[in-house]
């Protein structure tokens, strides 16, 4: 029951604005009907009600722009400079709220178009339309973006990534609507990064000393097959030691001395005393060789502790890893070459 | 030979027999020529007779897998009398032994050796059963191995003599490897103490300094 009650309350809370917007839409529709039937005075009444601050109904920005547009158009049909000036004023109000507002030449008279043109000349705004959700193949495909200045101006349209990379899509003279195309690449030829991008327009009027800017945000998503991770750097556990510990030199010395002592021990202690012992010449030769080998080995290991076999094996492992990473990078590059960009108008605030 | 000596030998022989053959053996071979400066001393009751000379020979080693070896040795040469009571003699010797590496630095072996001393008057033959161990001290970072060897000879048969009641051998040496080339030097001593006969105990000893050089292919 509580849940039902909550839902009912929500519906009640939502109902009045919906009804109000609906009323505004009906009024706007009726005003347009009266305008088309050349019942201009009656149309003006309804349109003024819509834009009035005292209007009891919610008026959306689009409805307000439409009301101003038809107010201007209705007044432009009437005789007199005052009416025309008012028409221009209402057209300007519409343009200030939506620079993209326009009069279709086939639906409006030359006088109305002239008043609207004057309004455009006296009002300066630069604007950009958020793009529609679209995908493109970078480099070959294109999406179209619409920028506008209300009258003759220098226009610059620039796309910026979060990391500072940018692409100027247009920089030059402009009057009215301009369609610019973007192929998904940045100024340096790189693919646009995934994430949020900023699309800026800067207009510098040639008629009045005004500059206007506008910004919309795009969310870029890269669509491509999943990429492989490259192999991590080889850690200490993956590599063989490339140097002998310092104890190795001492160990070699002790081994050489051990052989020397062993030879002399055999000759001195294990030979028969009854036979006069053993020959020191014979054992001494091996003893000397053992001691010399130990000393030389000790010295060699002190000078050069490198382990050539391990160094070569580690180099082979590093080369193997690099080779596999090169292959992975090539496969990833191939997958990235298949990348398509999903371009969507941003929702939420700028990141 | 006493029972303890035989017991030790039996244990070594058993250890050799229990070594499993490798499933597929990596076989290597070593063949070297040897030159030995040998010295023979004997006291048979007429004072110490000493003779020395050079022996020439060859050795071969078959390396089976990482744990087994078969070693053969043959050498011969002339020993010249160094003392007045000694005679010149010709020596010929041969040995075969099998070894197992219980760990990379310790080889236990068993074998048989034969030697003959030939003088102008007579020929004396020696046959010995040998059990022993060899410690191999590999020098790190180079192809050098130090060797310390000890053997007991539990059964020695000498023509015309009683069996010695104590016989052993020991040695120390170095082996150097330069790729497939193997060279080495070793000192070895064999000692035989005979039982007392007619109030005198015969003693005999053979020592040698051996140089060898050759090739080792395959194996470890």
mmCIF file of C-alpha atoms in Angstrom, chain A:
data_model
loop_
_atom_site.group_PDB
_atom_site.id
_atom_site.type_symbol
_atom_site.label_atom_id
_atom_site.label_comp_id
_atom_site.label_asym_id
_atom_site.label_seq_id
_atom_site.Cartn_x
_atom_site.Cartn_y
_atom_site.Cartn_z
ATOM 1 C CA UNK A 1 0.000 0.000 0.000
ATOM 2 C CA UNK A 2 2.746 2.391 0.919
ATOM 3 C CA UNK A 3 4.438 1.777 -2.395
ATOM 4 C CA UNK A 4 1.224 2.487 -4.278
ATOM 5 C CA UNK A 5 0.736 5.660 -2.340
ATOM 6 C CA UNK A 6 4.259 6.801 -3.127
ATOM 7 C CA UNK A 7 3.743 6.130 -6.821
ATOM 8 C CA UNK A 8 0.465 8.062 -6.784
ATOM 9 C CA UNK A 9 2.175 11.007 -5.117
ATOM 10 C CA UNK A 10 4.903 10.975 -7.710
ATOM 11 C CA UNK A 11 2.361 10.961 -10.504
ATOM 12 C CA UNK A 12 0.543 13.851 -8.912
ATOM 13 C CA UNK A 13 3.772 15.785 -8.590
ATOM 14 C CA UNK A 14 4.629 15.213 -12.203
ATOM 15 C CA UNK A 15 1.206 15.900 -13.610
ATOM 16 C CA UNK A 16 1.015 19.729 -13.418
ATOM 17 C CA UNK A 17 4.212 20.518 -15.401
ATOM 18 C CA UNK A 18 3.262 18.000 -18.045
ATOM 19 C CA UNK A 19 -0.100 19.586 -18.355
ATOM 20 C CA UNK A 20 1.430 23.038 -18.399
ATOM 21 C CA UNK A 21 3.883 22.123 -21.125
ATOM 22 C CA UNK A 22 1.055 20.588 -23.010
ATOM 23 C CA UNK A 23 -0.918 23.805 -22.675
ATOM 24 C CA UNK A 24 2.027 25.839 -23.936
ATOM 25 C CA UNK A 25 2.380 23.506 -26.886
ATOM 26 C CA UNK A 26 -1.311 23.818 -27.637
ATOM 27 C CA UNK A 27 -1.152 27.582 -27.400
ATOM 28 C CA UNK A 28 1.898 27.628 -29.669
ATOM 29 C CA UNK A 29 0.141 25.381 -32.126
ATOM 30 C CA UNK A 30 -2.941 27.552 -32.120
ATOM 31 C CA UNK A 31 -0.831 30.702 -32.549
ATOM 32 C CA UNK A 32 0.913 29.165 -35.553
ATOM 33 C CA UNK A 33 -2.466 28.222 -37.004
ATOM 34 C CA UNK A 34 -3.731 31.758 -36.570
ATOM 35 C CA UNK A 35 -0.508 33.097 -38.112
ATOM 36 C CA UNK A 36 -0.931 30.876 -41.128
ATOM 37 C CA UNK A 37 -4.523 32.070 -41.459
ATOM 38 C CA UNK A 38 -3.145 35.619 -41.335
ATOM 39 C CA UNK A 39 -4.996 36.228 -38.079
ATOM 40 C CA UNK A 40 -1.919 38.036 -36.929
ATOM 41 C CA UNK A 41 -3.398 40.053 -34.063
ATOM 42 C CA UNK A 42 -4.903 36.989 -32.470
ATOM 43 C CA UNK A 43 -1.695 35.093 -33.000
ATOM 44 C CA UNK A 44 0.256 37.917 -31.334
ATOM 45 C CA UNK A 45 -1.956 37.732 -28.281
ATOM 46 C CA UNK A 46 -1.322 34.055 -27.837
ATOM 47 C CA UNK A 47 2.407 34.376 -28.489
ATOM 48 C CA UNK A 48 2.750 37.218 -25.985
ATOM 49 C CA UNK A 49 0.949 35.113 -23.410
ATOM 50 C CA UNK A 50 3.443 32.352 -23.967
ATOM 51 C CA UNK A 51 6.514 34.543 -23.424
ATOM 52 C CA UNK A 52 4.948 36.544 -20.634
ATOM 53 C CA UNK A 53 6.574 36.069 -17.224
ATOM 54 C CA UNK A 54 3.051 35.866 -15.920
ATOM 55 C CA UNK A 55 2.296 32.790 -17.977
ATOM 56 C CA UNK A 56 0.922 30.099 -15.693
ATOM 57 C CA UNK A 57 2.438 27.402 -17.827
ATOM 58 C CA UNK A 58 5.905 26.005 -18.031
ATOM 59 C CA UNK A 59 7.589 27.155 -21.242
ATOM 60 C CA UNK A 60 10.503 25.179 -22.492
ATOM 61 C CA UNK A 61 13.469 27.016 -24.094
ATOM 62 C CA UNK A 62 12.543 25.577 -27.460
ATOM 63 C CA UNK A 63 8.934 26.751 -27.084
ATOM 64 C CA UNK A 64 10.126 30.188 -26.051
ATOM 65 C CA UNK A 65 12.416 30.439 -29.089
ATOM 66 C CA UNK A 66 9.586 29.334 -31.328
ATOM 67 C CA UNK A 67 7.282 31.947 -29.766
ATOM 68 C CA UNK A 68 9.846 34.715 -30.317
ATOM 69 C CA UNK A 69 10.337 33.591 -33.890
ATOM 70 C CA UNK A 70 6.648 33.755 -34.672
ATOM 71 C CA UNK A 71 6.266 37.010 -32.793
ATOM 72 C CA UNK A 72 8.942 38.492 -35.029
ATOM 73 C CA UNK A 73 7.426 36.967 -38.119
ATOM 74 C CA UNK A 74 3.936 38.225 -37.210
ATOM 75 C CA UNK A 75 5.142 41.753 -36.504
ATOM 76 C CA UNK A 76 7.192 41.802 -39.689
ATOM 77 C CA UNK A 77 3.980 41.303 -41.630
ATOM 78 C CA UNK A 78 2.548 44.479 -40.182
ATOM 79 C CA UNK A 79 3.077 47.939 -41.575
ATOM 80 C CA UNK A 80 5.231 50.574 -39.927
ATOM 81 C CA UNK A 81 8.782 51.005 -38.769
ATOM 82 C CA UNK A 82 7.855 50.426 -35.141
ATOM 83 C CA UNK A 83 6.363 47.053 -35.969
ATOM 84 C CA UNK A 84 9.432 46.188 -37.995
ATOM 85 C CA UNK A 85 11.742 47.241 -35.183
ATOM 86 C CA UNK A 86 9.736 45.081 -32.798
ATOM 87 C CA UNK A 87 9.943 42.210 -35.238
ATOM 88 C CA UNK A 88 13.733 42.577 -35.307
ATOM 89 C CA UNK A 89 13.813 42.705 -31.529
ATOM 90 C CA UNK A 90 11.838 39.462 -31.221
ATOM 91 C CA UNK A 91 13.983 37.801 -33.858
ATOM 92 C CA UNK A 92 17.074 38.837 -31.879
ATOM 93 C CA UNK A 93 15.548 37.411 -28.737
ATOM 94 C CA UNK A 94 15.064 34.148 -30.574
ATOM 95 C CA UNK A 95 18.620 34.210 -31.938
ATOM 96 C CA UNK A 96 20.112 34.982 -28.562
ATOM 97 C CA UNK A 97 18.419 31.916 -27.153
ATOM 98 C CA UNK A 98 19.126 29.689 -30.103
ATOM 99 C CA UNK A 99 21.570 30.930 -32.707
ATOM 100 C CA UNK A 100 20.514 28.058 -34.971
ATOM 101 C CA UNK A 101 16.984 29.417 -35.340
ATOM 102 C CA UNK A 102 16.186 30.238 -38.941
ATOM 103 C CA UNK A 103 13.375 31.229 -41.262
ATOM 104 C CA UNK A 104 12.747 28.902 -44.146
ATOM 105 C CA UNK A 105 12.734 31.056 -47.340
ATOM 106 C CA UNK A 106 9.870 29.086 -48.831
ATOM 107 C CA UNK A 107 7.645 29.732 -45.805
ATOM 108 C CA UNK A 108 8.334 33.376 -45.077
ATOM 109 C CA UNK A 109 8.061 36.565 -47.096
ATOM 110 C CA UNK A 110 11.022 38.657 -48.247
ATOM 111 C CA UNK A 111 10.095 41.316 -45.701
ATOM 112 C CA UNK A 112 10.188 38.825 -42.869
ATOM 113 C CA UNK A 113 13.471 37.401 -44.161
ATOM 114 C CA UNK A 114 14.920 40.918 -44.380
ATOM 115 C CA UNK A 115 13.888 41.677 -40.788
ATOM 116 C CA UNK A 116 15.367 38.389 -39.692
ATOM 117 C CA UNK A 117 18.599 39.136 -41.570
ATOM 118 C CA UNK A 118 18.798 42.495 -39.828
ATOM 119 C CA UNK A 119 18.312 40.778 -36.498
ATOM 120 C CA UNK A 120 21.138 38.429 -37.328
ATOM 121 C CA UNK A 121 23.393 41.305 -38.268
ATOM 122 C CA UNK A 122 22.673 43.061 -34.993
ATOM 123 C CA UNK A 123 23.055 39.959 -32.865
ATOM 124 C CA UNK A 124 26.238 38.026 -32.641
ATOM 125 C CA UNK A 125 26.515 34.480 -31.459
ATOM 126 C CA UNK A 126 28.672 31.522 -32.265
ATOM 127 C CA UNK A 127 27.286 28.061 -31.674
ATOM 128 C CA UNK A 128 27.939 24.408 -32.245
ATOM 129 C CA UNK A 129 25.451 21.581 -32.350
ATOM 130 C CA UNK A 130 26.204 18.430 -30.392
ATOM 131 C CA UNK A 131 26.803 15.598 -32.844
ATOM 132 C CA UNK A 132 24.467 12.686 -33.151
ATOM 133 C CA UNK A 133 25.574 9.266 -31.913
ATOM 134 C CA UNK A 134 27.649 7.892 -34.750
ATOM 135 C CA UNK A 135 30.525 5.568 -35.520
ATOM 136 C CA UNK A 136 33.306 6.239 -37.962
ATOM 137 C CA UNK A 137 36.335 4.500 -39.372
ATOM 138 C CA UNK A 138 39.214 6.804 -38.506
ATOM 139 C CA UNK A 139 40.963 8.339 -41.461
ATOM 140 C CA UNK A 140 38.430 7.277 -44.035
ATOM 141 C CA UNK A 141 35.024 7.856 -42.473
ATOM 142 C CA UNK A 142 33.796 11.249 -41.341
ATOM 143 C CA UNK A 143 31.215 12.747 -39.084
ATOM 144 C CA UNK A 144 29.662 16.113 -39.765
ATOM 145 C CA UNK A 145 29.535 18.813 -37.132
ATOM 146 C CA UNK A 146 27.472 21.958 -37.474
ATOM 147 C CA UNK A 147 28.851 25.285 -36.308
ATOM 148 C CA UNK A 148 27.347 28.668 -36.827
ATOM 149 C CA UNK A 149 27.893 32.358 -36.555
ATOM 150 C CA UNK A 150 24.870 34.562 -36.816
ATOM 151 C CA UNK A 151 26.619 36.856 -39.257
ATOM 152 C CA UNK A 152 29.959 37.406 -40.970
ATOM 153 C CA UNK A 153 32.704 36.490 -38.585
ATOM 154 C CA UNK A 154 35.975 34.719 -38.232
ATOM 155 C CA UNK A 155 35.184 31.215 -37.019
ATOM 156 C CA UNK A 156 37.472 28.707 -35.423
ATOM 157 C CA UNK A 157 36.291 25.188 -34.651
ATOM 158 C CA UNK A 158 38.693 23.147 -32.573
ATOM 159 C CA UNK A 159 38.561 19.731 -30.997
ATOM 160 C CA UNK A 160 40.601 19.130 -27.836
ATOM 161 C CA UNK A 161 41.461 15.955 -26.015
ATOM 162 C CA UNK A 162 41.983 15.769 -22.273
ATOM 163 C CA UNK A 163 45.731 15.376 -22.737
ATOM 164 C CA UNK A 164 45.978 18.649 -24.652
ATOM 165 C CA UNK A 165 46.136 17.172 -28.137
ATOM 166 C CA UNK A 166 43.891 19.028 -30.528
ATOM 167 C CA UNK A 167 42.696 19.350 -34.095
ATOM 168 C CA UNK A 168 41.532 22.551 -35.732
ATOM 169 C CA UNK A 169 38.602 21.600 -37.906
ATOM 170 C CA UNK A 170 37.994 25.045 -39.351
ATOM 171 C CA UNK A 171 39.613 28.433 -39.057
ATOM 172 C CA UNK A 172 38.408 31.113 -41.419
ATOM 173 C CA UNK A 173 35.676 33.454 -42.483
ATOM 174 C CA UNK A 174 32.113 32.332 -42.011
ATOM 175 C CA UNK A 175 28.584 33.580 -42.328
ATOM 176 C CA UNK A 176 25.776 31.446 -40.985
ATOM 177 C CA UNK A 177 25.789 27.683 -40.758
ATOM 178 C CA UNK A 178 28.970 25.774 -41.525
ATOM 179 C CA UNK A 179 29.336 22.081 -41.659
ATOM 180 C CA UNK A 180 32.777 20.787 -40.722
ATOM 181 C CA UNK A 181 33.858 17.214 -41.055
ATOM 182 C CA UNK A 182 36.046 15.217 -38.726
ATOM 183 C CA UNK A 183 37.777 11.961 -39.597
ATOM 184 C CA UNK A 184 38.564 10.832 -36.054
ATOM 185 C CA UNK A 185 42.205 11.929 -36.129
ATOM 186 C CA UNK A 186 43.979 14.608 -34.183
ATOM 187 C CA UNK A 187 46.289 17.255 -35.544
ATOM 188 C CA UNK A 188 49.329 15.000 -35.376
ATOM 189 C CA UNK A 189 47.543 12.239 -37.257
ATOM 190 C CA UNK A 190 47.002 10.179 -34.132
ATOM 191 C CA UNK A 191 43.742 8.482 -33.421
ATOM 192 C CA UNK A 192 41.518 10.432 -31.051
ATOM 193 C CA UNK A 193 41.898 9.010 -27.556
ATOM 194 C CA UNK A 194 39.053 7.333 -25.822
ATOM 195 C CA UNK A 195 37.334 9.576 -23.327
ATOM 196 C CA UNK A 196 35.811 12.985 -23.282
ATOM 197 C CA UNK A 197 36.735 15.602 -25.846
ATOM 198 C CA UNK A 198 35.880 19.238 -26.016
ATOM 199 C CA UNK A 199 34.578 20.854 -29.176
ATOM 200 C CA UNK A 200 35.094 24.595 -29.052
ATOM 201 C CA UNK A 201 33.879 27.278 -31.419
ATOM 202 C CA UNK A 202 35.160 30.804 -31.259
ATOM 203 C CA UNK A 203 33.488 33.456 -33.339
ATOM 204 C CA UNK A 204 34.871 36.949 -33.853
ATOM 205 C CA UNK A 205 32.296 39.221 -35.440
ATOM 206 C CA UNK A 206 33.245 41.265 -38.462
ATOM 207 C CA UNK A 207 30.278 43.612 -37.947
ATOM 208 C CA UNK A 208 30.326 44.349 -34.252
ATOM 209 C CA UNK A 209 33.162 44.208 -31.765
ATOM 210 C CA UNK A 210 32.063 40.991 -30.186
ATOM 211 C CA UNK A 211 33.545 37.581 -29.700
ATOM 212 C CA UNK A 212 31.482 34.597 -28.713
ATOM 213 C CA UNK A 213 32.396 31.077 -27.762
ATOM 214 C CA UNK A 214 30.527 27.864 -27.308
ATOM 215 C CA UNK A 215 31.557 24.419 -26.223
ATOM 216 C CA UNK A 216 30.069 20.986 -26.448
ATOM 217 C CA UNK A 217 31.568 17.757 -25.226
ATOM 218 C CA UNK A 218 31.908 14.474 -27.030
ATOM 219 C CA UNK A 219 32.429 11.051 -25.552
ATOM 220 C CA UNK A 220 34.783 9.015 -27.704
ATOM 221 C CA UNK A 221 34.860 5.253 -27.418
ATOM 222 C CA UNK A 222 37.311 3.103 -29.326
ATOM 223 C CA UNK A 223 35.747 -0.023 -30.680
ATOM 224 C CA UNK A 224 38.237 -2.755 -31.525
ATOM 225 C CA UNK A 225 38.921 -6.410 -30.695
ATOM 226 C CA UNK A 226 40.433 -6.897 -27.250
ATOM 227 C CA UNK A 227 44.165 -6.283 -27.053
ATOM 228 C CA UNK A 228 46.752 -8.668 -25.644
ATOM 229 C CA UNK A 229 48.958 -7.644 -22.753
ATOM 230 C CA UNK A 230 52.642 -7.551 -23.525
ATOM 231 C CA UNK A 231 54.873 -9.726 -21.400
ATOM 232 C CA UNK A 232 56.095 -8.037 -18.245
ATOM 233 C CA UNK A 233 59.731 -7.203 -17.661
ATOM 234 C CA UNK A 234 61.785 -10.193 -16.613
ATOM 235 C CA UNK A 235 62.187 -10.201 -12.862
ATOM 236 C CA UNK A 236 65.042 -11.511 -10.807
ATOM 237 C CA UNK A 237 63.311 -14.862 -10.610
ATOM 238 C CA UNK A 238 63.222 -15.102 -14.392
ATOM 239 C CA UNK A 239 66.896 -14.423 -14.939
ATOM 240 C CA UNK A 240 70.018 -16.313 -14.017
ATOM 241 C CA UNK A 241 72.647 -14.635 -11.886
ATOM 242 C CA UNK A 242 75.167 -12.971 -14.150
ATOM 243 C CA UNK A 243 77.918 -12.633 -11.577
ATOM 244 C CA UNK A 244 79.503 -15.069 -9.209
ATOM 245 C CA UNK A 245 79.316 -14.172 -5.559
ATOM 246 C CA UNK A 246 82.569 -12.982 -4.060
ATOM 247 C CA UNK A 247 82.828 -16.196 -2.054
ATOM 248 C CA UNK A 248 83.413 -18.132 -5.278
ATOM 249 C CA UNK A 249 86.954 -16.796 -5.628
ATOM 250 C CA UNK A 250 87.771 -17.859 -2.093
ATOM 251 C CA UNK A 251 86.155 -21.237 -2.704
ATOM 252 C CA UNK A 252 88.322 -21.833 -5.751
ATOM 253 C CA UNK A 253 91.430 -20.895 -3.808
ATOM 254 C CA UNK A 254 90.509 -23.327 -1.047
ATOM 255 C CA UNK A 255 89.877 -26.110 -3.559
ATOM 256 C CA UNK A 256 93.292 -25.609 -5.127
ATOM 257 C CA UNK A 257 94.938 -25.548 -1.739
ATOM 258 C CA UNK A 258 92.930 -28.614 -0.751
ATOM 259 C CA UNK A 259 94.392 -30.580 -3.649
ATOM 260 C CA UNK A 260 97.860 -29.365 -2.745
ATOM 261 C CA UNK A 261 97.471 -30.319 0.887
ATOM 262 C CA UNK A 262 95.923 -33.634 -0.126
ATOM 263 C CA UNK A 263 98.888 -34.567 -2.307
ATOM 264 C CA UNK A 264 101.362 -33.649 0.370
ATOM 265 C CA UNK A 265 99.318 -35.426 3.040
ATOM 266 C CA UNK A 266 99.217 -38.642 1.040
ATOM 267 C CA UNK A 267 102.944 -38.558 0.491
ATOM 268 C CA UNK A 268 103.760 -37.688 4.072
ATOM 269 C CA UNK A 269 101.152 -39.533 6.092
ATOM 270 C CA UNK A 270 99.967 -42.491 4.047
ATOM 271 C CA UNK A 271 103.282 -43.687 2.677
ATOM 272 C CA UNK A 272 105.225 -46.374 4.416
ATOM 273 C CA UNK A 273 107.744 -45.188 6.950
ATOM 274 C CA UNK A 274 109.599 -48.456 6.541
ATOM 275 C CA UNK A 275 110.194 -47.538 2.914
ATOM 276 C CA UNK A 276 111.372 -44.029 3.640
ATOM 277 C CA UNK A 277 108.080 -42.365 2.907
ATOM 278 C CA UNK A 278 107.072 -41.200 -0.523
ATOM 279 C CA UNK A 279 108.657 -39.031 -3.122
ATOM 280 C CA UNK A 280 108.216 -35.362 -2.342
ATOM 281 C CA UNK A 281 109.096 -34.590 -5.951
ATOM 282 C CA UNK A 282 106.047 -36.408 -7.222
ATOM 283 C CA UNK A 283 103.591 -35.150 -4.638
ATOM 284 C CA UNK A 284 105.117 -31.679 -4.660
ATOM 285 C CA UNK A 285 104.433 -31.349 -8.364
ATOM 286 C CA UNK A 286 100.740 -31.879 -7.818
ATOM 287 C CA UNK A 287 100.838 -29.767 -4.668
ATOM 288 C CA UNK A 288 102.380 -26.916 -6.607
ATOM 289 C CA UNK A 289 99.930 -27.322 -9.445
ATOM 290 C CA UNK A 290 97.029 -27.277 -6.983
ATOM 291 C CA UNK A 291 98.238 -24.184 -5.179
ATOM 292 C CA UNK A 292 98.990 -22.370 -8.421
ATOM 293 C CA UNK A 293 95.638 -23.274 -9.917
ATOM 294 C CA UNK A 294 93.864 -22.095 -6.783
ATOM 295 C CA UNK A 295 95.696 -18.792 -6.750
ATOM 296 C CA UNK A 296 95.181 -18.176 -10.452
ATOM 297 C CA UNK A 297 91.524 -19.093 -10.228
ATOM 298 C CA UNK A 298 91.094 -16.851 -7.202
ATOM 299 C CA UNK A 299 92.717 -13.988 -9.053
ATOM 300 C CA UNK A 300 90.678 -14.580 -12.201
ATOM 301 C CA UNK A 301 87.400 -14.676 -10.302
ATOM 302 C CA UNK A 302 88.313 -11.525 -8.421
ATOM 303 C CA UNK A 303 88.974 -9.700 -11.682
ATOM 304 C CA UNK A 304 86.016 -11.004 -13.600
ATOM 305 C CA UNK A 305 82.973 -12.273 -11.777
ATOM 306 C CA UNK A 306 80.820 -12.505 -14.874
ATOM 307 C CA UNK A 307 79.174 -15.800 -15.797
ATOM 308 C CA UNK A 308 79.293 -15.863 -19.603
ATOM 309 C CA UNK A 309 76.864 -18.756 -19.996
ATOM 310 C CA UNK A 310 74.273 -17.076 -17.787
ATOM 311 C CA UNK A 311 74.806 -13.720 -19.462
ATOM 312 C CA UNK A 312 74.207 -15.363 -22.830
ATOM 313 C CA UNK A 313 71.164 -17.248 -21.543
ATOM 314 C CA UNK A 314 69.697 -14.075 -20.033
ATOM 315 C CA UNK A 315 70.294 -12.249 -23.297
ATOM 316 C CA UNK A 316 68.487 -15.073 -25.082
ATOM 317 C CA UNK A 317 65.570 -14.853 -22.659
ATOM 318 C CA UNK A 318 65.388 -11.082 -23.041
ATOM 319 C CA UNK A 319 65.498 -11.393 -26.805
ATOM 320 C CA UNK A 320 62.828 -14.075 -26.666
ATOM 321 C CA UNK A 321 60.606 -11.854 -24.541
ATOM 322 C CA UNK A 322 61.208 -8.885 -26.807
ATOM 323 C CA UNK A 323 60.447 -11.006 -29.840
ATOM 324 C CA UNK A 324 57.197 -12.195 -28.331
ATOM 325 C CA UNK A 325 56.319 -8.642 -27.329
ATOM 326 C CA UNK A 326 57.011 -7.445 -30.850
ATOM 327 C CA UNK A 327 54.608 -10.101 -32.125
ATOM 328 C CA UNK A 328 52.010 -9.068 -29.551
ATOM 329 C CA UNK A 329 52.453 -5.417 -30.458
ATOM 330 C CA UNK A 330 52.050 -6.263 -34.130
ATOM 331 C CA UNK A 331 48.870 -8.201 -33.424
ATOM 332 C CA UNK A 332 47.596 -5.345 -31.263
ATOM 333 C CA UNK A 333 48.491 -2.825 -33.951
ATOM 334 C CA UNK A 334 46.529 -4.881 -36.433
ATOM 335 C CA UNK A 335 43.560 -4.901 -34.077
ATOM 336 C CA UNK A 336 43.913 -1.173 -33.512
ATOM 337 C CA UNK A 337 43.929 -0.654 -37.256
ATOM 338 C CA UNK A 338 40.441 -2.099 -37.150
ATOM 339 C CA UNK A 339 39.403 0.505 -34.588
ATOM 340 C CA UNK A 340 36.162 2.372 -35.108
ATOM 341 C CA UNK A 341 35.297 5.421 -33.099
ATOM 342 C CA UNK A 342 31.965 5.730 -31.402
ATOM 343 C CA UNK A 343 31.217 9.436 -31.081
ATOM 344 C CA UNK A 344 28.441 10.411 -28.758
ATOM 345 C CA UNK A 345 27.314 13.696 -27.286
ATOM 346 C CA UNK A 346 28.504 13.823 -23.708
ATOM 347 C CA UNK A 347 26.114 13.352 -20.902
ATOM 348 C CA UNK A 348 26.834 14.875 -17.531
ATOM 349 C CA UNK A 349 29.541 17.387 -16.738
ATOM 350 C CA UNK A 350 32.989 17.636 -18.224
ATOM 351 C CA UNK A 351 35.499 15.257 -16.805
#
